[in-house]
mmCIF file of C-alpha atoms and ligand atoms in Angstrom:
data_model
loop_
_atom_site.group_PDB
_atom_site.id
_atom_site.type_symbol
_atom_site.label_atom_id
_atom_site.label_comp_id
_atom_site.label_asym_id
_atom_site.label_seq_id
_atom_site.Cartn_x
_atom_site.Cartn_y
_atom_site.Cartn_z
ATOM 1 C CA UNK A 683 0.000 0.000 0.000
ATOM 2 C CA UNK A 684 1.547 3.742 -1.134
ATOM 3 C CA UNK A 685 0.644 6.621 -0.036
ATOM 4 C CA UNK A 686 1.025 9.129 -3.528
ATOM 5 C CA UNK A 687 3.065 13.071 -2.793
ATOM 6 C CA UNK A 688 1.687 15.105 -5.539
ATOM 7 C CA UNK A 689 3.046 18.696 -4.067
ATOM 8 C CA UNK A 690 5.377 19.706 -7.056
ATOM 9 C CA UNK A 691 5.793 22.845 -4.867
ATOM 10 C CA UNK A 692 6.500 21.722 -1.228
ATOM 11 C CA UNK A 693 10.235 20.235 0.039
ATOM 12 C CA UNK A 694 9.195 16.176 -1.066
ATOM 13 C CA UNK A 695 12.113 15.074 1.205
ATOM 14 C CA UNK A 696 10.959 16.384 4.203
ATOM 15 C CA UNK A 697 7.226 15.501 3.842
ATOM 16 C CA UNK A 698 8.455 12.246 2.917
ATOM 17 C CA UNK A 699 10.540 11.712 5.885
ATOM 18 C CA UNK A 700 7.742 12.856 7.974
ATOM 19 C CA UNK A 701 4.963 10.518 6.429
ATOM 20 C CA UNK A 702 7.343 7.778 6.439
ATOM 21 C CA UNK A 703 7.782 7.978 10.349
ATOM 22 C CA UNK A 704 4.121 8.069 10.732
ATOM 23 C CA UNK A 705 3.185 5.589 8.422
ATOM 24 C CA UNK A 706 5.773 3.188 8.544
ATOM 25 C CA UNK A 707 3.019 0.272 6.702
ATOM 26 C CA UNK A 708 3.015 2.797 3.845
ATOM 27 C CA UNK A 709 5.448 3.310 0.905
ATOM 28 C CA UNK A 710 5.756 6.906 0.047
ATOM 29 C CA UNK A 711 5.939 7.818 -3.655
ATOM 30 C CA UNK A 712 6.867 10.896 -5.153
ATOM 31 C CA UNK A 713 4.813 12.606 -8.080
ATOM 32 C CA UNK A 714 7.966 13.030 -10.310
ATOM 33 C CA UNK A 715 9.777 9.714 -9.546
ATOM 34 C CA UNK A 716 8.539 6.128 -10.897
ATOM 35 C CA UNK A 717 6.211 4.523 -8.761
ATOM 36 C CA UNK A 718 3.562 1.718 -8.882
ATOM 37 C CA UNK A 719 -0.134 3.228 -9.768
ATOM 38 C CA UNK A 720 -1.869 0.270 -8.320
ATOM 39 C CA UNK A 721 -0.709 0.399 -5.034
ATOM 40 C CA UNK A 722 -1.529 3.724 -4.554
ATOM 41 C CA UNK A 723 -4.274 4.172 -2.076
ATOM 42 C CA UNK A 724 -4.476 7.521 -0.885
ATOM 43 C CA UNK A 725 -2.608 10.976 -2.483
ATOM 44 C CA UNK A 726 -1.933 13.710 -0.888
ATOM 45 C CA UNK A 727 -1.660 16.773 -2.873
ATOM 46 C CA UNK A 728 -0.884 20.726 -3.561
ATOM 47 C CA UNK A 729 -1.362 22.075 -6.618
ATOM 48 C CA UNK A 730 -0.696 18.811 -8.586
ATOM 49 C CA UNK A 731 0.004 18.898 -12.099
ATOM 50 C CA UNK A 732 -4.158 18.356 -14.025
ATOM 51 C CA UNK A 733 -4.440 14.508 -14.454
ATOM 52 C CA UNK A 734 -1.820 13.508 -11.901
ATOM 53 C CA UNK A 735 -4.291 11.527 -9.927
ATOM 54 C CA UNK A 736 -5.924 10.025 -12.688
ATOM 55 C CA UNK A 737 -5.522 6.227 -13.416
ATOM 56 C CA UNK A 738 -4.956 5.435 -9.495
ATOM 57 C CA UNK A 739 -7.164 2.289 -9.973
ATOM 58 C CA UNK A 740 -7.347 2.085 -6.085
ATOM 59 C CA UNK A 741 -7.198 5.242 -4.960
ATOM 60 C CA UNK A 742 -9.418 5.579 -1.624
ATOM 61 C CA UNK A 743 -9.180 9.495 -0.749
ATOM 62 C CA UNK A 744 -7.263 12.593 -1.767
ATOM 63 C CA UNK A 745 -5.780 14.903 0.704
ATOM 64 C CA UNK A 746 -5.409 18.361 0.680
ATOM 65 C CA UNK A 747 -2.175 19.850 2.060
ATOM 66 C CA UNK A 748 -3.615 23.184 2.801
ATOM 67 C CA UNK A 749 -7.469 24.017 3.862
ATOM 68 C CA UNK A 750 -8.430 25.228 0.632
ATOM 69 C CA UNK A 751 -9.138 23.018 -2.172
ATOM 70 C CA UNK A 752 -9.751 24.671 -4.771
ATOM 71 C CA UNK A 753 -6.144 24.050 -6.450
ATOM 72 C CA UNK A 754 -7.862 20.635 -6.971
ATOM 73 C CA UNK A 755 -10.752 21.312 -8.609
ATOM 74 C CA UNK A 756 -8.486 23.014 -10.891
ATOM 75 C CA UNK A 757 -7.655 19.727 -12.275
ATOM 76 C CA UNK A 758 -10.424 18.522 -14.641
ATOM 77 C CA UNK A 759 -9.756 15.341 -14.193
ATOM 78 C CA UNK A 760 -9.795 14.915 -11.130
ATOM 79 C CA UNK A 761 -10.912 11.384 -9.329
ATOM 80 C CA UNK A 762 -14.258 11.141 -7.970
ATOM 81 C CA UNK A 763 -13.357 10.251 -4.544
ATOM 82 C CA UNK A 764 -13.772 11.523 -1.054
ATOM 83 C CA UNK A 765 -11.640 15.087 -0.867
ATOM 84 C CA UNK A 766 -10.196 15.460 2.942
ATOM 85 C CA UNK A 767 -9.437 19.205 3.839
ATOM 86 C CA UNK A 768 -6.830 20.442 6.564
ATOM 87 C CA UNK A 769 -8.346 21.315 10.100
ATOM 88 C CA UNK A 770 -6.521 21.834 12.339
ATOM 89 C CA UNK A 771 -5.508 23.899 15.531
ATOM 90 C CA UNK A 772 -1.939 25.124 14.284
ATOM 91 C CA UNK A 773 -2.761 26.306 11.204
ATOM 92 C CA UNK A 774 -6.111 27.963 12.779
ATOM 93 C CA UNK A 775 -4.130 29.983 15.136
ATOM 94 C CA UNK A 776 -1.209 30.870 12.613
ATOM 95 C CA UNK A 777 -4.285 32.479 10.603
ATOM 96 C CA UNK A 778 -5.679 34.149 13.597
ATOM 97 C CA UNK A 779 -2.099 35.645 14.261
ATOM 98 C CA UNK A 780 -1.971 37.112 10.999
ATOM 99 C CA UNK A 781 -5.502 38.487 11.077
ATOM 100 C CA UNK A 782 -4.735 39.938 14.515
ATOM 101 C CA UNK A 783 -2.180 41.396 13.198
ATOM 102 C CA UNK A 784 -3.385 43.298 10.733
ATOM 103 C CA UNK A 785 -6.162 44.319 12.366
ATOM 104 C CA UNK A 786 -4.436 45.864 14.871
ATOM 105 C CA UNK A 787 -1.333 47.606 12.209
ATOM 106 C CA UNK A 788 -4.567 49.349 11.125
ATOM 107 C CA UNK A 789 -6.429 50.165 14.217
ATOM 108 C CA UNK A 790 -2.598 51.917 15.307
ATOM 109 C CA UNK A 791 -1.625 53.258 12.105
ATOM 110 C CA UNK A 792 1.656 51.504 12.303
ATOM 111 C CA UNK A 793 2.550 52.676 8.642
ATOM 112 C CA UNK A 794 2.148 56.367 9.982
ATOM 113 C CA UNK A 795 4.408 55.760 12.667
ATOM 114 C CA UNK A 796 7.121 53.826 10.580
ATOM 115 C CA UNK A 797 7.254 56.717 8.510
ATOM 116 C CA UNK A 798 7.071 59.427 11.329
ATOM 117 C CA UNK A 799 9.873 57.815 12.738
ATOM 118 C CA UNK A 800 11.877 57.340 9.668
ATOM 119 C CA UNK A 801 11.798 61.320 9.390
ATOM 120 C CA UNK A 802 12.256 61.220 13.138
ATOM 121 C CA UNK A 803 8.596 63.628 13.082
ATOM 122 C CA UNK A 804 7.185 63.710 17.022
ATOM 123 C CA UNK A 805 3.602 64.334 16.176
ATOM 124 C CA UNK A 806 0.556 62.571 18.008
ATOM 125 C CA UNK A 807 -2.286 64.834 16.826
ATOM 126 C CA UNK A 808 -5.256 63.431 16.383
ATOM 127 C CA UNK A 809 -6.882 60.902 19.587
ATOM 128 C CA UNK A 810 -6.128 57.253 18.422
ATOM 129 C CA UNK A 811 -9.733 55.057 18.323
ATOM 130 C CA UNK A 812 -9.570 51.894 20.245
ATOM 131 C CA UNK A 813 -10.787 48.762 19.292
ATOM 132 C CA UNK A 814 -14.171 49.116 20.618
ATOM 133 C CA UNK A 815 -14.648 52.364 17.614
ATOM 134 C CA UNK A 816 -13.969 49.571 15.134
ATOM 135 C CA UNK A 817 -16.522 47.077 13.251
ATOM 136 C CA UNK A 818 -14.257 44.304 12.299
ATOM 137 C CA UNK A 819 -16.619 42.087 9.594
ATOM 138 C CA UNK A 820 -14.775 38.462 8.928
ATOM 139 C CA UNK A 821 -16.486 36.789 5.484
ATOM 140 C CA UNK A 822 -16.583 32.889 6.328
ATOM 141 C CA UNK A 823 -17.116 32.013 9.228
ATOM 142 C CA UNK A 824 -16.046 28.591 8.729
ATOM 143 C CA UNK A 825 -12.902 26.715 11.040
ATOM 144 C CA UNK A 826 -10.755 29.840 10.563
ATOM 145 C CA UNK A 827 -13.462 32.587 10.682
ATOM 146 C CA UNK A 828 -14.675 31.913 14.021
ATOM 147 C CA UNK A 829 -10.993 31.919 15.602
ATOM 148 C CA UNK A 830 -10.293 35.116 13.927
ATOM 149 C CA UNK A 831 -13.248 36.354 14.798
ATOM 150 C CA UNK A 832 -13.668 35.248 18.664
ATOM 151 C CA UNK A 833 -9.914 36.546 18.932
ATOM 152 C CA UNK A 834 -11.029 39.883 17.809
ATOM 153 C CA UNK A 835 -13.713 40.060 19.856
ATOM 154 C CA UNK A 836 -11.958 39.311 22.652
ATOM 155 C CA UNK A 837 -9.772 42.115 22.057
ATOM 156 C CA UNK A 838 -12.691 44.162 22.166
ATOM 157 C CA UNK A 839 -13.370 45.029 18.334
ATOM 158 C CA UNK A 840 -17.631 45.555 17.856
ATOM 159 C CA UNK A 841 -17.519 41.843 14.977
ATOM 160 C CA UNK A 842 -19.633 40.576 12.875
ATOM 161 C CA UNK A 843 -19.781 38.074 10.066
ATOM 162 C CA UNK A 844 -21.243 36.109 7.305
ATOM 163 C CA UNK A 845 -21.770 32.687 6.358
ATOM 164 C CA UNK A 846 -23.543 30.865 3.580
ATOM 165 C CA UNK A 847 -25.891 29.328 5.760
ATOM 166 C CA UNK A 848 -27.537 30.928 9.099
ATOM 167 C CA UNK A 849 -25.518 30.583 12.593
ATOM 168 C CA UNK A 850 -25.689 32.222 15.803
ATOM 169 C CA UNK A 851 -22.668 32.752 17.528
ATOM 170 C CA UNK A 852 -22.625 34.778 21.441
ATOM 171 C CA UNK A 853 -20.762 38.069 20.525
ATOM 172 C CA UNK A 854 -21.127 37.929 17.033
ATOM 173 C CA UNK A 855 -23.493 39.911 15.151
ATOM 174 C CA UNK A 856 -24.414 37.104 12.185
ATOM 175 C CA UNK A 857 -25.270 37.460 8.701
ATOM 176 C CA UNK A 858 -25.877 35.347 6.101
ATOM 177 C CA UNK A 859 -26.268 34.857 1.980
ATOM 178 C CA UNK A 860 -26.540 37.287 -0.780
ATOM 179 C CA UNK A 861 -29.379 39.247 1.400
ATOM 180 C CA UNK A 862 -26.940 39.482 4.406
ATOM 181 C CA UNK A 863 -24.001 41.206 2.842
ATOM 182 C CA UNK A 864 -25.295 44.645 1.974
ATOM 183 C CA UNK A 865 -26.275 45.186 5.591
ATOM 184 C CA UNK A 866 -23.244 43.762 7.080
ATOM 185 C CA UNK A 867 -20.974 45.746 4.706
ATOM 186 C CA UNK A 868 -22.800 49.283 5.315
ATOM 187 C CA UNK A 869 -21.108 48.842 8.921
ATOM 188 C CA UNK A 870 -17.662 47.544 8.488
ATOM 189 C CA UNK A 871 -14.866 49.745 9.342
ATOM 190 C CA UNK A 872 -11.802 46.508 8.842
ATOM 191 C CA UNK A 873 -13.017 43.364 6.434
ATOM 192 C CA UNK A 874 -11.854 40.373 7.040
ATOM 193 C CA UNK A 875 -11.897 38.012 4.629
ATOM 194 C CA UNK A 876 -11.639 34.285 5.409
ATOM 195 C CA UNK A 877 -13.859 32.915 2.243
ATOM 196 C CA UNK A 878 -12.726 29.514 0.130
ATOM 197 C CA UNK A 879 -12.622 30.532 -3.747
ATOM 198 C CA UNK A 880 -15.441 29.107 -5.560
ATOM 199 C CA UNK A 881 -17.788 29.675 -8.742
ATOM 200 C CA UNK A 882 -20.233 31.643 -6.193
ATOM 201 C CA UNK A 883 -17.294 33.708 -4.483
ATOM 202 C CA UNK A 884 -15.020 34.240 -7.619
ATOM 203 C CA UNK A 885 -13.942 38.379 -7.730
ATOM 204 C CA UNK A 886 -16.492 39.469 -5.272
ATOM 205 C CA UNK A 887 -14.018 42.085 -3.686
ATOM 206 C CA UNK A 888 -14.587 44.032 -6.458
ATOM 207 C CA UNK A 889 -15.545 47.659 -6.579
ATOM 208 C CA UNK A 890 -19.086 47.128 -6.613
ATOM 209 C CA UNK A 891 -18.531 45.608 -2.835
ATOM 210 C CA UNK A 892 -16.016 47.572 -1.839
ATOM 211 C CA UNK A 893 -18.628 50.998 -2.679
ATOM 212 C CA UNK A 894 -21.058 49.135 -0.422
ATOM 213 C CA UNK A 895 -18.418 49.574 2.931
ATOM 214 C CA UNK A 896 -18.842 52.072 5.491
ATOM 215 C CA UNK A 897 -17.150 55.413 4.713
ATOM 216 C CA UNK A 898 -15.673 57.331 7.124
ATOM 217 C CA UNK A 899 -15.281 55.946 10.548
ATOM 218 C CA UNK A 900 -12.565 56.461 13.333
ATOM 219 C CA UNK A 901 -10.147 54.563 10.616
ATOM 220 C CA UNK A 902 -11.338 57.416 8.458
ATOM 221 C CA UNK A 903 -12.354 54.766 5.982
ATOM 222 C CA UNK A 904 -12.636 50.988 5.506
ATOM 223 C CA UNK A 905 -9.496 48.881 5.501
ATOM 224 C CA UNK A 906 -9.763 45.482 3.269
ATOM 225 C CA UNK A 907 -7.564 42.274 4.895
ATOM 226 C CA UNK A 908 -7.706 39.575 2.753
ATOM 227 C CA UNK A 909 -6.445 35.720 3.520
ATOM 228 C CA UNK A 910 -9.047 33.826 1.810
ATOM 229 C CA UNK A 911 -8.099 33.334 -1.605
ATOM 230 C CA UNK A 912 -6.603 36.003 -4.566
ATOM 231 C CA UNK A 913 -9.002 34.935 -6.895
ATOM 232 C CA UNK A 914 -11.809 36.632 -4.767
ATOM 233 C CA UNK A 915 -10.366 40.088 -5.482
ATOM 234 C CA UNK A 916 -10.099 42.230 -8.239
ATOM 235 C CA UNK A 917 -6.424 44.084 -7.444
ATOM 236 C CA UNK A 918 -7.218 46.456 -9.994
ATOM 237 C CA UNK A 919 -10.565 47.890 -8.042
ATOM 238 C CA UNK A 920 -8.927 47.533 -5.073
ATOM 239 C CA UNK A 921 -5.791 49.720 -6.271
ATOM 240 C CA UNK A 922 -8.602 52.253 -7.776
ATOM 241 C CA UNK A 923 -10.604 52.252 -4.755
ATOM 242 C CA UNK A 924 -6.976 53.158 -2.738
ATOM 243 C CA UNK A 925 -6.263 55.879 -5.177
ATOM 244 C CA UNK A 926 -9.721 57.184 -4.827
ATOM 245 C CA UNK A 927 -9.873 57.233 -1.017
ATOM 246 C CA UNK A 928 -12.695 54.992 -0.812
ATOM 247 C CA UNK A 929 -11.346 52.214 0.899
ATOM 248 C CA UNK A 930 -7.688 53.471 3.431
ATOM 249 C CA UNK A 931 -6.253 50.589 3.163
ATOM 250 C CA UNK A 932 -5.499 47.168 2.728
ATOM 251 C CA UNK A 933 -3.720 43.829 3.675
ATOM 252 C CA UNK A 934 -2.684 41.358 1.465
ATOM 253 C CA UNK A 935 -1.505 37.692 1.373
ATOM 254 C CA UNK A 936 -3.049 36.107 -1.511
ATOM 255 C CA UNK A 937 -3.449 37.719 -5.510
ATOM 256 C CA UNK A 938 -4.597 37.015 -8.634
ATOM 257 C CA UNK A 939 -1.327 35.106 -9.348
ATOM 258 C CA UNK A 940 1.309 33.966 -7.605
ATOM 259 C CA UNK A 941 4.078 34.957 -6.843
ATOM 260 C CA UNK A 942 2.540 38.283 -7.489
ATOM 261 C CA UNK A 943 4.490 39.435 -10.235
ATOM 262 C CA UNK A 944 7.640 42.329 -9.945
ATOM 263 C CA UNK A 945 5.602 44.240 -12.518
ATOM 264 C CA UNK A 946 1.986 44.626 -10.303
ATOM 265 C CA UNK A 947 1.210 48.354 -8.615
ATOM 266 C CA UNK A 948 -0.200 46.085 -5.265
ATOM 267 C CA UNK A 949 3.849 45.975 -4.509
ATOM 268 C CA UNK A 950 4.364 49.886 -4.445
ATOM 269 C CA UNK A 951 1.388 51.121 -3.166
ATOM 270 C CA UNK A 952 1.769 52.888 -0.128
ATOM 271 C CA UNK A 953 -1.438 52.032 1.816
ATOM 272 C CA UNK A 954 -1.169 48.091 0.864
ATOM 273 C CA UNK A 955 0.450 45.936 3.295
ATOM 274 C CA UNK A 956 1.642 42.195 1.111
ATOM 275 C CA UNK A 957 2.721 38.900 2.713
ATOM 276 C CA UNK A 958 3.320 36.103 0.606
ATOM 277 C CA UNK A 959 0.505 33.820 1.209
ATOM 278 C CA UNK A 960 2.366 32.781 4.051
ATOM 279 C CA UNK A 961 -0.796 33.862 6.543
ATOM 280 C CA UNK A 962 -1.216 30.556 7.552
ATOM 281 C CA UNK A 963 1.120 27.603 6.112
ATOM 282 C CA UNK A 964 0.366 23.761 6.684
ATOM 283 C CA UNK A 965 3.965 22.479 8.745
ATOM 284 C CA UNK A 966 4.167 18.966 7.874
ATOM 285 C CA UNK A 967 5.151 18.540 11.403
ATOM 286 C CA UNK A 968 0.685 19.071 12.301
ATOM 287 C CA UNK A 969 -0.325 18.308 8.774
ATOM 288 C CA UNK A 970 1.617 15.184 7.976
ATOM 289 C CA UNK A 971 0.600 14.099 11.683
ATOM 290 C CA UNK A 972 -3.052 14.871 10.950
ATOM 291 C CA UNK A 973 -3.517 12.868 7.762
ATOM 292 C CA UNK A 974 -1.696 9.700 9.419
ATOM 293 C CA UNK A 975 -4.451 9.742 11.735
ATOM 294 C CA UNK A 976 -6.942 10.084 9.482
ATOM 295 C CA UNK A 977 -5.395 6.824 7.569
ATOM 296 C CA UNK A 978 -5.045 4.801 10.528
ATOM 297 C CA UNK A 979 -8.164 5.669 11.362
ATOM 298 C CA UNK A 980 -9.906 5.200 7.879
ATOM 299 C CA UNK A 981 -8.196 1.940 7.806
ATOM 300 C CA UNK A 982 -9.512 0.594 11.195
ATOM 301 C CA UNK A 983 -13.293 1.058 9.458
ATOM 302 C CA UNK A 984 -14.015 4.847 10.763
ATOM 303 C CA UNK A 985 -15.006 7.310 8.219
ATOM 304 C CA UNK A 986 -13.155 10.402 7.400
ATOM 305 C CA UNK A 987 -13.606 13.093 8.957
ATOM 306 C CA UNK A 988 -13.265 17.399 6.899
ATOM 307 C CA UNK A 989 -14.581 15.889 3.827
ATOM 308 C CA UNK A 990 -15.018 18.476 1.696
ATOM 309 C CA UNK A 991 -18.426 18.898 -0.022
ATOM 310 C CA UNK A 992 -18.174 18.665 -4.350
ATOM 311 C CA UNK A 993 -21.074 20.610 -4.978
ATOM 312 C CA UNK A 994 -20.540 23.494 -2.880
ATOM 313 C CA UNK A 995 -16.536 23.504 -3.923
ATOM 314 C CA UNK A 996 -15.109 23.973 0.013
HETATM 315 P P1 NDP B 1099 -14.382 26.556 6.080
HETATM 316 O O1 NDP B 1099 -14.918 25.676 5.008
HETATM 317 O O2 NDP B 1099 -14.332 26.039 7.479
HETATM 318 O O3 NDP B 1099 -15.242 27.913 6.129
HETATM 319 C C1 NDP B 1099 -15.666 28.572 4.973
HETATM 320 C C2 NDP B 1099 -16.658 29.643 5.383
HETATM 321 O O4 NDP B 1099 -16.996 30.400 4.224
HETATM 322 C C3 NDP B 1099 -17.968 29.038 5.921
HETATM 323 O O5 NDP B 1099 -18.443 29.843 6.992
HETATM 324 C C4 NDP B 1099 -18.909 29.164 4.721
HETATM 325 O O6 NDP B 1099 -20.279 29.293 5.074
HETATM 326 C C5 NDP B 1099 -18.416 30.453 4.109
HETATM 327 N N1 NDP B 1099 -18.795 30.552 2.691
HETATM 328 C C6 NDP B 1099 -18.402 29.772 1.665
HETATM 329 N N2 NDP B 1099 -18.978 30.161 0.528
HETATM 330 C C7 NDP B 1099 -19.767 31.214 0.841
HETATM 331 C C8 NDP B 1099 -20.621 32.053 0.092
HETATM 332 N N3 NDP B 1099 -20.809 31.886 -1.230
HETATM 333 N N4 NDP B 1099 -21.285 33.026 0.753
HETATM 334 C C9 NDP B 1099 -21.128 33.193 2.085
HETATM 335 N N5 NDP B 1099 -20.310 32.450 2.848
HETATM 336 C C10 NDP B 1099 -19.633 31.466 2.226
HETATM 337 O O7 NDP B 1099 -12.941 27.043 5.606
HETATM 338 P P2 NDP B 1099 -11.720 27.520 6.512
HETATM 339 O O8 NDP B 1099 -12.218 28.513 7.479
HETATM 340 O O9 NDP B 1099 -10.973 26.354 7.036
HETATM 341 O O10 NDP B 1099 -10.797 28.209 5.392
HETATM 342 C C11 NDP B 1099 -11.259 29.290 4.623
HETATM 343 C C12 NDP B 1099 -10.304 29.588 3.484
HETATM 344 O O11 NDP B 1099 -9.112 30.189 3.981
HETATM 345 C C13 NDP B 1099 -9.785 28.374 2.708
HETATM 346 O O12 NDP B 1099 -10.736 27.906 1.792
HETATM 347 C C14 NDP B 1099 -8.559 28.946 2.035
HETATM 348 O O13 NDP B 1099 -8.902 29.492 0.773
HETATM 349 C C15 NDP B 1099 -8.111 30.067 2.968
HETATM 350 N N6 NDP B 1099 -6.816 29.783 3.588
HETATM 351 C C16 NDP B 1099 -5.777 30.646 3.372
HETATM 352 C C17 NDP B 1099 -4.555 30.435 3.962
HETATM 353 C C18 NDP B 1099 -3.448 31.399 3.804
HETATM 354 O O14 NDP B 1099 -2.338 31.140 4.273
HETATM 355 N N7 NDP B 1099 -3.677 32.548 3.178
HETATM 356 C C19 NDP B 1099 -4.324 29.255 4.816
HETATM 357 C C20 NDP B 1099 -5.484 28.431 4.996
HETATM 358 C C21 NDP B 1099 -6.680 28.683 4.396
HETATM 359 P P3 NDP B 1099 -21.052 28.085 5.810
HETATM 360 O O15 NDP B 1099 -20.430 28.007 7.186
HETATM 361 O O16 NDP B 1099 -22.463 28.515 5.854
HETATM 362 O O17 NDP B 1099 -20.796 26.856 4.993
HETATM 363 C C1 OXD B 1100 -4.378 26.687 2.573
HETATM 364 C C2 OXD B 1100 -3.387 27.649 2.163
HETATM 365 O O1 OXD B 1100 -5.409 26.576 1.923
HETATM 366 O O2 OXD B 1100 -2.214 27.510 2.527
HETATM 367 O O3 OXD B 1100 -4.138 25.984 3.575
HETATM 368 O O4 OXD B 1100 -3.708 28.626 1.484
#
């Protein structure tokens, strides 16, 4: 029984040394190197090359080395078989880090003060809001959502969110569908954006949505943190709605493509803060870990567990 690596980008020799301690039943083949398609029984991929997985005759599962999954259904021919997500605690918290983060570089105008002191400028003239001005709004409230979002509250920012379906959550003003977002948006000071990419989320941060936030406020406009995916954003109406002074500001870890390319403006401008999708990575020290279990646990007769639903795409 093998256990198939189909991660062109990620360090093979360390995931494999990793799966191989957990797994010692299972071979470990790399996508690249020749290996056996019949004994393959479950793969575990990022961004795999379209029709890697195809003609595994007994492939059981495919696992996804990050929480999103939509770099497999980028693959059109991609297996029908049950697609297992990552959940799990340390990449939840590296996320809620990050959003935290950001949140608060806004809140404190860190980029004013980098500069100020750069000039060496002593000026404090204006009263700095505290988090309880602020309405943070996180879109998804999914695994990672609801840690960002109980992490902000706790630091005292007024949150809400919104889901696909209903949910009621203490401390969290709720919204929910196409019918919730206008209202939720119409009060956001900071958006957070937590949201898988798929057909019904594709370039909604767009400048349609982006007209819809709050203006003014004690940020003295709405600030735009994205995490979820790039291909939920339109850089370009972003970058416009920057120049134009409708939205302040705006943190970024994922784009369009990636790497985002020398050439794009998002680099230069001065009220965009860029990380390189590195919000929240999947260590194969929790993920490889996670995964074994799930195998073990598969292959003792229990079902798996973050299955990831076709239709919906997350
Ligand atoms: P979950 O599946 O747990 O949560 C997704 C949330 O989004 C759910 O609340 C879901 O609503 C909501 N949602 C999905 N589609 C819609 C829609 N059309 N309208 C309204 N709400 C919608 O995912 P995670 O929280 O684990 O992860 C979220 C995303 O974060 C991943 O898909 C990935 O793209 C990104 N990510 C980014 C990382 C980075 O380093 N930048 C690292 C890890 C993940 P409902 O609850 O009703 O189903
Ligand atoms: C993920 C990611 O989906 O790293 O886990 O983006």
């Amino acid at each position: 029984m093998s256990v198939l690596f189909a991660a062109p980008e990620l360090d093979a020799a360390v995931w494999r040394a990793r799966l191989e301690a957990l797994l010692p039943s299972h071979a470990v083949a790399i996508l690249g190197e020749p290996f056996d398609r019949a004994a393959i029984r479950y793969a575990l991929s990022w961004a795999h090359p379209p029709g890697a997985l195809a003609d595994l005759p007994n492939l059981k599962a495919i696992f996804s080395l990050g929480a999103g999954v939509d770099h497999l259904f980028a693959d059109p021919a991609l297996p029908d078989r049950p697609i297992v997500r990552v959940v799990d605690s340390d990449l939840r918290d590296r996320m809620s880090e990050w959003v935290v983060m950001h949140a608060l570089i806004h809140l404190r105008q860190l980029r004013r003060y980098e500069r100020q002191q750069r000039d060496r400028v002593w000026a404090d003239d204006d009263a700095q809001p505290k988090a309880g001005d602020i309405r943070v709004s996180v879109l998804g409230l999914g695994v990672l959502g609801l840690d960002a979002a109980t992490k902000l509250k706790a630091l005292g920012f007024k949150v809400s969110a919104w889901s696909a379906t209903p949910k009621s959550t203490p401390g969290i003003e709720c919204f929910n569908g196409k019918g919730g977002l206008d209202a939720l948006l119409a009060q956001t000071d900071l958006l957070v954006v937590l949201l898988p990419l798929t057909p019904a989320t594709q370039g909604m941060l767009n400048a349609s949505l982006i007209a819809k936030l709050k203006q003014g406020g004690r940020l003295g406009g709405p600030v735009l943190i994205n995490a979820g995916r790039g291909g939920l954003q339109v850089e370009a109406d972003i970058l416009a709605a920057l120049d134009s002074g409708v939205l302040k500001g705006a943190s970024l870890d994922v784009f369009e493509r990636e790497p985002l390319p020398a050439s794009s403006l998002v680099w230069s401008h001065p009220a965009v803060y860029v990380s390189p999708h590195n919000a929240a990575i999947s260590t194969p020290a929790a993920v490889a870990s996670a995964i074994a279990h799930q195998i073990a646990a598969f292959e003792r007769g229990e079902p798996l567990r973050h299955v990831v639903d076709r239709k919906r795409g997350y």
